[in-house]
mmCIF file of C-alpha atoms and ligand atoms in Angstrom:
data_model
loop_
_atom_site.group_PDB
_atom_site.id
_atom_site.type_symbol
_atom_site.label_atom_id
_atom_site.label_comp_id
_atom_site.label_asym_id
_atom_site.label_seq_id
_atom_site.Cartn_x
_atom_site.Cartn_y
_atom_site.Cartn_z
ATOM 1 C CA HIS A 849 111.219 98.702 79.139
ATOM 2 C CA SER A 850 108.012 101.995 79.369
ATOM 3 C CA VAL A 851 107.286 103.045 82.653
ATOM 4 C CA ALA A 852 103.081 104.746 83.173
ATOM 5 C CA ILE A 853 102.643 107.745 85.503
ATOM 6 C CA LEU A 854 99.544 107.818 86.915
ATOM 7 C CA GLY A 855 98.267 110.857 88.998
ATOM 8 C CA ALA A 856 95.642 109.986 91.684
ATOM 9 C CA PRO A 857 94.636 113.095 92.928
ATOM 10 C CA PHE A 858 92.246 111.603 95.819
ATOM 11 C CA SER A 859 91.982 112.482 99.470
ATOM 12 C CA LYS A 860 88.274 111.402 100.444
ATOM 13 C CA GLY A 861 89.536 107.600 101.939
ATOM 14 C CA GLN A 862 90.275 109.953 105.093
ATOM 15 C CA LYS A 863 89.301 113.626 106.237
ATOM 16 C CA ARG A 864 92.838 115.610 106.615
ATOM 17 C CA ARG A 865 92.398 117.912 103.167
ATOM 18 C CA GLY A 866 95.903 118.653 101.128
ATOM 19 C CA VAL A 867 96.644 114.731 100.260
ATOM 20 C CA GLU A 868 94.900 114.692 96.979
ATOM 21 C CA HIS A 869 98.075 117.377 95.529
ATOM 22 C CA GLY A 870 100.203 114.456 96.369
ATOM 23 C CA PRO A 871 100.523 113.689 92.572
ATOM 24 C CA LYS A 872 101.182 117.246 91.579
ATOM 25 C CA ALA A 873 103.975 117.625 94.560
ATOM 26 C CA ILE A 874 105.907 114.178 93.640
ATOM 27 C CA ARG A 875 106.072 115.245 89.544
ATOM 28 C CA ASP A 876 107.438 118.838 90.917
ATOM 29 C CA ALA A 877 110.109 116.866 92.561
ATOM 30 C CA GLY A 878 111.317 115.352 89.288
ATOM 31 C CA LEU A 879 110.056 112.457 88.981
ATOM 32 C CA VAL A 880 110.197 112.544 85.251
ATOM 33 C CA GLU A 881 113.657 114.005 84.791
ATOM 34 C CA ARG A 882 114.809 111.025 86.708
ATOM 35 C CA LEU A 883 113.250 108.220 85.159
ATOM 36 C CA SER A 884 113.861 109.559 81.701
ATOM 37 C CA ASN A 885 117.605 109.333 82.616
ATOM 38 C CA LEU A 886 117.156 105.527 83.665
ATOM 39 C CA ASP A 887 116.617 104.922 80.007
ATOM 40 C CA TYR A 888 112.606 104.251 80.583
ATOM 41 C CA ALA A 889 110.326 105.465 77.800
ATOM 42 C CA VAL A 890 107.999 107.568 80.418
ATOM 43 C CA HIS A 891 104.700 108.377 79.623
ATOM 44 C CA ASP A 892 102.398 110.235 81.991
ATOM 45 C CA PHE A 893 98.809 109.544 81.650
ATOM 46 C CA GLY A 894 98.105 113.080 83.834
ATOM 47 C CA ASP A 895 96.294 112.890 86.466
ATOM 48 C CA LEU A 896 92.247 111.101 86.922
ATOM 49 C CA THR A 897 89.787 112.841 87.454
ATOM 50 C CA PHE A 898 87.546 112.083 89.845
ATOM 51 C CA LYS A 899 83.795 113.143 90.328
ATOM 52 C CA HIS A 900 82.493 113.909 93.917
ATOM 53 C CA LEU A 901 79.806 112.539 94.105
ATOM 54 C CA GLU A 902 76.649 114.593 95.607
ATOM 55 C CA LYS A 903 74.627 112.403 97.859
ATOM 56 C CA ASP A 904 76.611 109.807 99.516
ATOM 57 C CA GLU A 905 75.834 109.247 103.525
ATOM 58 C CA HIS A 906 77.935 107.620 105.735
ATOM 59 C CA PHE A 907 77.641 103.296 105.782
ATOM 60 C CA MET A 908 78.390 102.781 109.184
ATOM 61 C CA HIS A 909 80.914 105.630 110.273
ATOM 62 C CA VAL A 910 82.401 105.536 106.853
ATOM 63 C CA PRO A 911 82.772 108.775 105.102
ATOM 64 C CA PHE A 912 82.175 108.959 101.148
ATOM 65 C CA PRO A 913 81.805 105.267 100.264
ATOM 66 C CA ARG A 914 80.503 105.785 97.306
ATOM 67 C CA THR A 915 82.427 108.529 96.281
ATOM 68 C CA VAL A 916 85.785 105.957 96.909
ATOM 69 C CA GLY A 917 84.189 102.991 95.786
ATOM 70 C CA ARG A 918 83.976 105.216 91.949
ATOM 71 C CA ALA A 919 87.368 106.935 92.612
ATOM 72 C CA ASN A 920 88.600 103.432 92.569
ATOM 73 C CA GLN A 921 86.213 101.555 89.829
ATOM 74 C CA LEU A 922 87.572 104.595 87.452
ATOM 75 C CA LEU A 923 91.743 103.969 88.710
ATOM 76 C CA SER A 924 91.202 100.421 88.547
ATOM 77 C CA GLY A 925 90.016 100.578 84.220
ATOM 78 C CA ALA A 926 92.898 103.024 84.246
ATOM 79 C CA VAL A 927 95.808 100.697 85.643
ATOM 80 C CA SER A 928 94.439 97.827 83.487
ATOM 81 C CA GLY A 929 94.787 99.712 80.531
ATOM 82 C CA ALA A 930 98.292 100.666 81.391
ATOM 83 C CA VAL A 931 99.433 97.106 82.753
ATOM 84 C CA GLY A 932 97.579 95.737 79.697
ATOM 85 C CA ALA A 933 99.622 97.703 77.057
ATOM 86 C CA GLY A 934 102.551 96.679 78.341
ATOM 87 C CA HIS A 935 103.822 99.610 81.242
ATOM 88 C CA THR A 936 104.880 99.603 84.284
ATOM 89 C CA CYS A 937 102.684 101.604 85.846
ATOM 90 C CA ILE A 938 103.656 104.172 89.009
ATOM 91 C CA MET A 939 100.433 105.118 90.430
ATOM 92 C CA LEU A 940 101.021 108.543 91.953
ATOM 93 C CA GLY A 941 98.046 109.616 95.370
ATOM 94 C CA GLY A 942 96.042 110.585 97.540
ATOM 95 C CA ASP A 943 95.540 108.646 100.160
ATOM 96 C CA HIS A 944 95.687 104.660 100.718
ATOM 97 C CA SER A 945 92.422 103.572 99.667
ATOM 98 C CA LEU A 946 93.495 104.366 96.109
ATOM 99 C CA ALA A 947 95.264 100.887 96.377
ATOM 100 C CA ILE A 948 91.529 98.909 96.038
ATOM 101 C CA GLY A 949 91.365 100.013 92.653
ATOM 102 C CA SER A 950 95.083 99.854 91.566
ATOM 103 C CA VAL A 951 95.423 96.375 92.682
ATOM 104 C CA GLU A 952 92.200 95.137 91.512
ATOM 105 C CA GLY A 953 93.189 97.045 88.223
ATOM 106 C CA HIS A 954 96.664 95.054 87.625
ATOM 107 C CA ALA A 955 94.529 92.127 89.027
ATOM 108 C CA GLN A 956 92.615 92.427 85.844
ATOM 109 C CA GLN A 957 95.664 91.930 83.513
ATOM 110 C CA CYS A 958 98.048 89.544 86.343
ATOM 111 C CA PRO A 959 95.275 87.439 88.348
ATOM 112 C CA ASP A 960 98.550 86.035 89.830
ATOM 113 C CA LEU A 961 100.346 88.938 91.525
ATOM 114 C CA CYS A 962 102.069 88.642 94.563
ATOM 115 C CA LEU A 963 101.248 92.404 96.923
ATOM 116 C CA ILE A 964 104.264 93.792 99.031
ATOM 117 C CA TRP A 965 102.798 96.378 101.107
ATOM 118 C CA VAL A 966 104.853 99.073 102.777
ATOM 119 C CA ASP A 967 103.499 100.406 105.318
ATOM 120 C CA ALA A 968 103.130 101.651 109.291
ATOM 121 C CA HIS A 969 99.497 100.271 108.980
ATOM 122 C CA ALA A 970 98.090 97.285 107.973
ATOM 123 C CA ASP A 971 95.264 99.122 106.065
ATOM 124 C CA VAL A 972 93.548 95.717 106.742
ATOM 125 C CA ASN A 973 90.451 96.961 108.746
ATOM 126 C CA THR A 974 87.085 96.093 107.994
ATOM 127 C CA PRO A 975 84.116 98.685 108.363
ATOM 128 C CA LEU A 976 82.924 96.720 111.836
ATOM 129 C CA THR A 977 86.451 97.045 112.864
ATOM 130 C CA SER A 978 87.867 100.378 112.059
ATOM 131 C CA PRO A 979 88.415 102.955 114.489
ATOM 132 C CA SER A 980 87.840 106.113 112.417
ATOM 133 C CA GLY A 981 86.193 104.698 109.587
ATOM 134 C CA ASN A 982 87.966 105.926 106.945
ATOM 135 C CA LEU A 983 88.904 103.633 103.596
ATOM 136 C CA HIS A 984 92.618 104.397 103.576
ATOM 137 C CA GLY A 985 93.031 102.076 106.498
ATOM 138 C CA GLN A 986 90.552 99.132 105.006
ATOM 139 C CA SER A 987 91.679 98.571 101.817
ATOM 140 C CA VAL A 988 93.854 95.351 101.650
ATOM 141 C CA ALA A 989 90.463 94.179 103.502
ATOM 142 C CA PHE A 990 88.685 94.854 100.267
ATOM 143 C CA LEU A 991 90.610 92.642 98.519
ATOM 144 C CA LEU A 992 91.137 89.333 100.837
ATOM 145 C CA LYS A 993 89.435 86.435 100.066
ATOM 146 C CA ASP A 994 89.775 85.215 102.856
ATOM 147 C CA LEU A 995 87.813 88.141 104.181
ATOM 148 C CA GLN A 996 84.847 87.484 102.494
ATOM 149 C CA ASN A 997 82.660 86.426 105.137
ATOM 150 C CA LYS A 998 83.201 88.987 107.333
ATOM 151 C CA MET A 999 82.826 92.274 105.135
ATOM 152 C CA PRO A 1000 79.371 93.882 104.769
ATOM 153 C CA GLU A 1001 78.089 95.310 100.799
ATOM 154 C CA VAL A 1002 79.898 98.986 101.648
ATOM 155 C CA PRO A 1003 78.001 101.145 98.455
ATOM 156 C CA GLY A 1004 79.887 102.205 95.715
ATOM 157 C CA PHE A 1005 81.813 98.800 96.052
ATOM 158 C CA SER A 1006 79.378 96.514 93.906
ATOM 159 C CA TRP A 1007 81.804 97.049 90.650
ATOM 160 C CA MET A 1008 84.344 94.902 92.245
ATOM 161 C CA LYS A 1009 85.032 91.235 94.378
ATOM 162 C CA PRO A 1010 87.955 89.868 96.524
ATOM 163 C CA PHE A 1011 90.335 88.238 94.882
ATOM 164 C CA LEU A 1012 93.393 88.109 96.609
ATOM 165 C CA SER A 1013 94.789 85.103 98.506
ATOM 166 C CA ALA A 1014 96.381 86.266 102.126
ATOM 167 C CA ARG A 1015 98.836 83.723 101.313
ATOM 168 C CA ASP A 1016 100.435 86.254 98.747
ATOM 169 C CA LEU A 1017 99.793 89.534 101.157
ATOM 170 C CA VAL A 1018 103.313 90.129 102.085
ATOM 171 C CA TYR A 1019 103.537 93.637 104.940
ATOM 172 C CA ILE A 1020 106.932 95.526 105.381
ATOM 173 C CA GLY A 1021 106.865 97.880 108.401
ATOM 174 C CA LEU A 1022 104.209 97.606 110.715
ATOM 175 C CA ARG A 1023 104.017 100.032 113.581
ATOM 176 C CA ASP A 1024 100.701 100.509 114.440
ATOM 177 C CA VAL A 1025 98.379 98.152 114.007
ATOM 178 C CA ASP A 1026 94.647 98.438 115.657
ATOM 179 C CA PRO A 1027 93.368 94.899 117.664
ATOM 180 C CA GLY A 1028 91.318 94.538 114.797
ATOM 181 C CA GLU A 1029 93.207 94.634 112.686
ATOM 182 C CA HIS A 1030 96.086 92.159 114.946
ATOM 183 C CA ILE A 1031 93.527 89.352 115.354
ATOM 184 C CA ILE A 1032 92.851 89.364 110.695
ATOM 185 C CA LEU A 1033 96.409 89.085 110.637
ATOM 186 C CA LYS A 1034 97.101 86.544 112.742
ATOM 187 C CA THR A 1035 93.321 84.316 112.165
ATOM 188 C CA LEU A 1036 94.788 84.306 108.205
ATOM 189 C CA GLY A 1037 97.976 83.772 108.972
ATOM 190 C CA ILE A 1038 99.077 86.956 106.920
ATOM 191 C CA GLN A 1039 103.016 87.382 106.507
ATOM 192 C CA TYR A 1040 104.051 90.458 108.128
ATOM 193 C CA PHE A 1041 107.480 92.277 108.825
ATOM 194 C CA SER A 1042 107.049 95.016 111.652
ATOM 195 C CA MET A 1043 108.988 97.098 112.365
ATOM 196 C CA ARG A 1044 110.619 94.846 115.873
ATOM 197 C CA ASP A 1045 111.317 91.923 113.031
ATOM 198 C CA ILE A 1046 113.020 94.529 110.622
ATOM 199 C CA ASP A 1047 115.546 95.168 113.953
ATOM 200 C CA ARG A 1048 115.535 91.628 114.941
ATOM 201 C CA MET A 1049 115.989 90.240 111.300
ATOM 202 C CA GLY A 1050 117.817 92.938 109.323
ATOM 203 C CA ILE A 1051 116.281 93.977 106.146
ATOM 204 C CA GLN A 1052 118.295 91.755 104.549
ATOM 205 C CA ARG A 1053 117.035 89.220 105.590
ATOM 206 C CA VAL A 1054 113.379 90.605 105.812
ATOM 207 C CA MET A 1055 113.398 90.751 101.967
ATOM 208 C CA GLU A 1056 115.036 87.705 101.663
ATOM 209 C CA VAL A 1057 112.352 85.748 103.400
ATOM 210 C CA THR A 1058 109.794 87.914 101.695
ATOM 211 C CA LEU A 1059 110.297 87.130 98.386
ATOM 212 C CA ASP A 1060 111.044 83.768 98.977
ATOM 213 C CA HIS A 1061 107.355 83.437 100.914
ATOM 214 C CA LEU A 1062 105.774 85.225 97.319
ATOM 215 C CA LEU A 1063 108.190 83.964 94.544
ATOM 216 C CA ALA A 1064 109.586 80.073 94.949
ATOM 217 C CA ARG A 1065 106.637 78.816 93.935
ATOM 218 C CA LYS A 1066 106.308 80.647 91.228
ATOM 219 C CA ARG A 1067 107.545 83.741 89.978
ATOM 220 C CA ARG A 1068 105.011 85.867 88.975
ATOM 221 C CA PRO A 1069 104.062 89.912 88.858
ATOM 222 C CA ILE A 1070 105.024 91.602 92.061
ATOM 223 C CA HIS A 1071 102.285 94.816 93.013
ATOM 224 C CA LEU A 1072 104.454 97.100 95.081
ATOM 225 C CA SER A 1073 102.294 99.491 97.875
ATOM 226 C CA PHE A 1074 104.398 101.982 99.100
ATOM 227 C CA ASP A 1075 103.121 104.292 101.691
ATOM 228 C CA ILE A 1076 104.857 107.103 102.406
ATOM 229 C CA ASP A 1077 104.017 106.869 106.311
ATOM 230 C CA ALA A 1078 106.920 103.772 106.214
ATOM 231 C CA PHE A 1079 109.522 105.952 106.400
ATOM 232 C CA ASP A 1080 110.355 107.601 109.643
ATOM 233 C CA PRO A 1081 108.214 110.726 109.609
ATOM 234 C CA SER A 1082 112.133 112.334 110.420
ATOM 235 C CA LEU A 1083 112.405 111.521 106.561
ATOM 236 C CA ALA A 1084 108.656 111.413 105.708
ATOM 237 C CA PRO A 1085 106.858 114.275 107.718
ATOM 238 C CA ALA A 1086 104.721 115.601 104.688
ATOM 239 C CA THR A 1087 102.219 112.494 105.631
ATOM 240 C CA GLY A 1088 98.969 112.114 107.070
ATOM 241 C CA THR A 1089 98.998 109.410 109.992
ATOM 242 C CA PRO A 1090 102.791 109.706 111.165
ATOM 243 C CA VAL A 1091 104.116 106.895 113.339
ATOM 244 C CA ASN A 1092 107.648 107.287 114.663
ATOM 245 C CA GLY A 1093 110.398 104.446 114.337
ATOM 246 C CA GLY A 1094 109.924 104.180 110.363
ATOM 247 C CA LEU A 1095 112.394 102.892 108.056
ATOM 248 C CA THR A 1096 115.879 104.642 107.331
ATOM 249 C CA TYR A 1097 115.973 106.094 104.056
ATOM 250 C CA ARG A 1098 118.492 103.069 103.293
ATOM 251 C CA GLU A 1099 116.086 100.486 104.578
ATOM 252 C CA GLY A 1100 113.019 102.055 101.947
ATOM 253 C CA ILE A 1101 116.012 102.202 99.166
ATOM 254 C CA TYR A 1102 117.021 98.449 99.996
ATOM 255 C CA VAL A 1103 113.492 96.939 99.906
ATOM 256 C CA THR A 1104 112.768 98.538 96.990
ATOM 257 C CA GLU A 1105 116.500 97.381 95.102
ATOM 258 C CA GLU A 1106 115.927 94.387 95.779
ATOM 259 C CA ILE A 1107 112.262 94.312 94.366
ATOM 260 C CA HIS A 1108 114.263 95.725 91.141
ATOM 261 C CA ASN A 1109 116.280 93.017 91.386
ATOM 262 C CA THR A 1110 113.557 90.308 90.641
ATOM 263 C CA GLY A 1111 112.297 91.810 87.489
ATOM 264 C CA LEU A 1112 109.142 91.292 88.472
ATOM 265 C CA LEU A 1113 107.440 94.565 89.578
ATOM 266 C CA SER A 1114 104.381 95.150 87.907
ATOM 267 C CA VAL A 1115 103.232 98.229 89.501
ATOM 268 C CA MET A 1116 103.951 100.503 92.089
ATOM 269 C CA ASP A 1117 101.566 102.824 93.967
ATOM 270 C CA VAL A 1118 103.050 105.647 96.041
ATOM 271 C CA VAL A 1119 100.474 107.312 98.814
ATOM 272 C CA GLU A 1120 99.478 109.336 101.633
ATOM 273 C CA VAL A 1121 102.110 112.063 100.613
ATOM 274 C CA ASN A 1122 100.158 115.297 101.781
ATOM 275 C CA PRO A 1123 101.635 118.460 100.782
ATOM 276 C CA THR A 1124 99.637 121.041 103.095
ATOM 277 C CA LEU A 1125 101.616 118.805 106.419
ATOM 278 C CA GLY A 1126 104.876 120.109 106.087
ATOM 279 C CA ALA A 1127 105.786 122.215 108.811
ATOM 280 C CA THR A 1128 108.344 123.905 106.429
ATOM 281 C CA PRO A 1129 108.916 124.272 102.542
ATOM 282 C CA GLU A 1130 112.274 121.869 103.841
ATOM 283 C CA ALA A 1131 109.833 118.951 104.963
ATOM 284 C CA LEU A 1132 107.517 118.858 102.080
ATOM 285 C CA GLU A 1133 110.743 118.661 99.825
ATOM 286 C CA ALA A 1134 112.162 115.911 102.212
ATOM 287 C CA THR A 1135 109.497 114.174 101.337
ATOM 288 C CA THR A 1136 108.509 114.553 97.659
ATOM 289 C CA SER A 1137 111.559 114.033 97.261
ATOM 290 C CA LEU A 1138 112.112 110.513 99.182
ATOM 291 C CA ALA A 1139 108.949 109.680 97.472
ATOM 292 C CA VAL A 1140 110.649 110.031 93.665
ATOM 293 C CA ASP A 1141 113.775 108.336 95.222
ATOM 294 C CA VAL A 1142 111.918 104.980 96.373
ATOM 295 C CA ILE A 1143 110.052 105.081 92.562
ATOM 296 C CA ALA A 1144 113.671 105.617 91.062
ATOM 297 C CA SER A 1145 114.919 103.007 93.339
ATOM 298 C CA ALA A 1146 112.178 100.645 92.621
ATOM 299 C CA LEU A 1147 112.770 100.881 88.929
ATOM 300 C CA GLY A 1148 115.859 100.488 88.250
ATOM 301 C CA GLN A 1149 118.318 103.702 89.540
ATOM 302 C CA THR A 1150 121.581 101.679 92.084
ATOM 303 C CA ARG A 1151 123.488 103.667 94.303
ATOM 304 C CA GLU A 1152 126.652 101.353 92.868
ATOM 305 C CA GLY A 1153 126.497 103.608 89.640
HETATM 306 N N1 1EE B 1579 94.296 101.727 111.907
HETATM 307 C C1 1EE B 1579 94.234 103.505 111.142
HETATM 308 C C2 1EE B 1579 95.042 104.384 110.428
HETATM 309 C C3 1EE B 1579 94.655 104.224 108.735
HETATM 310 C C4 1EE B 1579 96.111 104.738 108.402
HETATM 311 C C5 1EE B 1579 96.245 104.273 106.533
HETATM 312 B B1 1EE B 1579 97.259 104.629 106.093
HETATM 313 O O1 1EE B 1579 96.826 104.446 104.279
HETATM 314 O O2 1EE B 1579 98.742 105.909 106.387
HETATM 315 O O3 1EE B 1579 98.553 103.081 106.274
HETATM 316 C C6 1EE B 1579 94.158 104.235 112.267
HETATM 317 C C7 1EE B 1579 95.378 104.276 113.595
HETATM 318 N N2 1EE B 1579 94.842 104.708 114.689
HETATM 319 C C8 1EE B 1579 94.020 104.189 115.558
HETATM 320 C C9 1EE B 1579 94.489 105.267 116.984
HETATM 321 C C10 1EE B 1579 94.849 106.107 116.912
HETATM 322 O O4 1EE B 1579 95.073 106.137 118.208
HETATM 323 C C11 1EE B 1579 96.187 106.696 116.265
HETATM 324 C C12 1EE B 1579 95.152 105.988 115.025
HETATM 325 C C13 1EE B 1579 92.822 104.121 110.685
HETATM 326 O O5 1EE B 1579 92.301 104.764 110.673
HETATM 327 O O6 1EE B 1579 92.746 102.745 110.642
HETATM 328 MN MN1 MN B 1580 98.817 102.766 104.075
HETATM 329 MN MN1 MN B 1581 99.923 103.883 106.534
HETATM 330 MN MN1 MN B 1582 97.195 108.263 106.163
#
């Protein structure tokens, strides 16, 4: 088994500086050692180099569309290459706009992939519904075929077209969904498990229904896009859009254990770790070691030895 680590030091999908330092902070928390101890051949491809484009005017109220689009075009090629070479790929963000390129590149190799989005947020705003304009809150809208007629042509994204069906996506951890996103979730009939659903059903039942929904008809590669802000801010404080009432440590680990046990994990994104937002060194360390723990758990580290 081999794992490719891809660092994506990128922050232009949102406005807060610092999330571009996420990859280094997660590596510094011992990621490579932890994965090597799991008997993986670890190939650290290092960090991608993203060019900041000079002329990159807003599109509507969306900042840096061409820079974000170009970064994702680059990332798409890198993820496609890593998956094509037979690696399980770990993409370290960087903000969540990077999922556009990560999932697109994965789909180039695995067109039948399914997507599990673990996040406090749905990230499914279109430029027309987004309250902030920030592309890290719009990633899923760029992926969904079912939203094609609702998406304007955003400069910088002409290299790709939507490919994902709404039925091939499940959300876990939602607790801060914008009005326009709620309408999209309901209209498209997207399967989601909010924190309320987790309170009612328990994480074991949520994972049972999630994996049945995605895999019962046909087993296929899983893309896990994990936003660290899915966790309760008491566990992952160093992140840009914290929301109270998040996943416990045990819930997050259970999610990744169950995904590992399918044997189908192909690409995992871990995004939105912003080292500059940790109020203390301990807060930063808590956030980065949590990121390493969920990656290790997704790759087979068990609590039972
Ligand atoms: N939905 C938000 C947050 C996106 C977060 C992206 B991430 O990758 O971290 O999941 C806006 C959320 N909300 C808008 C109203 C405010 O009062 C609170 C934040 C948006 O800006 O689209
Ligand atoms: Mn997100
Ligand atoms: Mn989020
Ligand atoms: Mn964020």
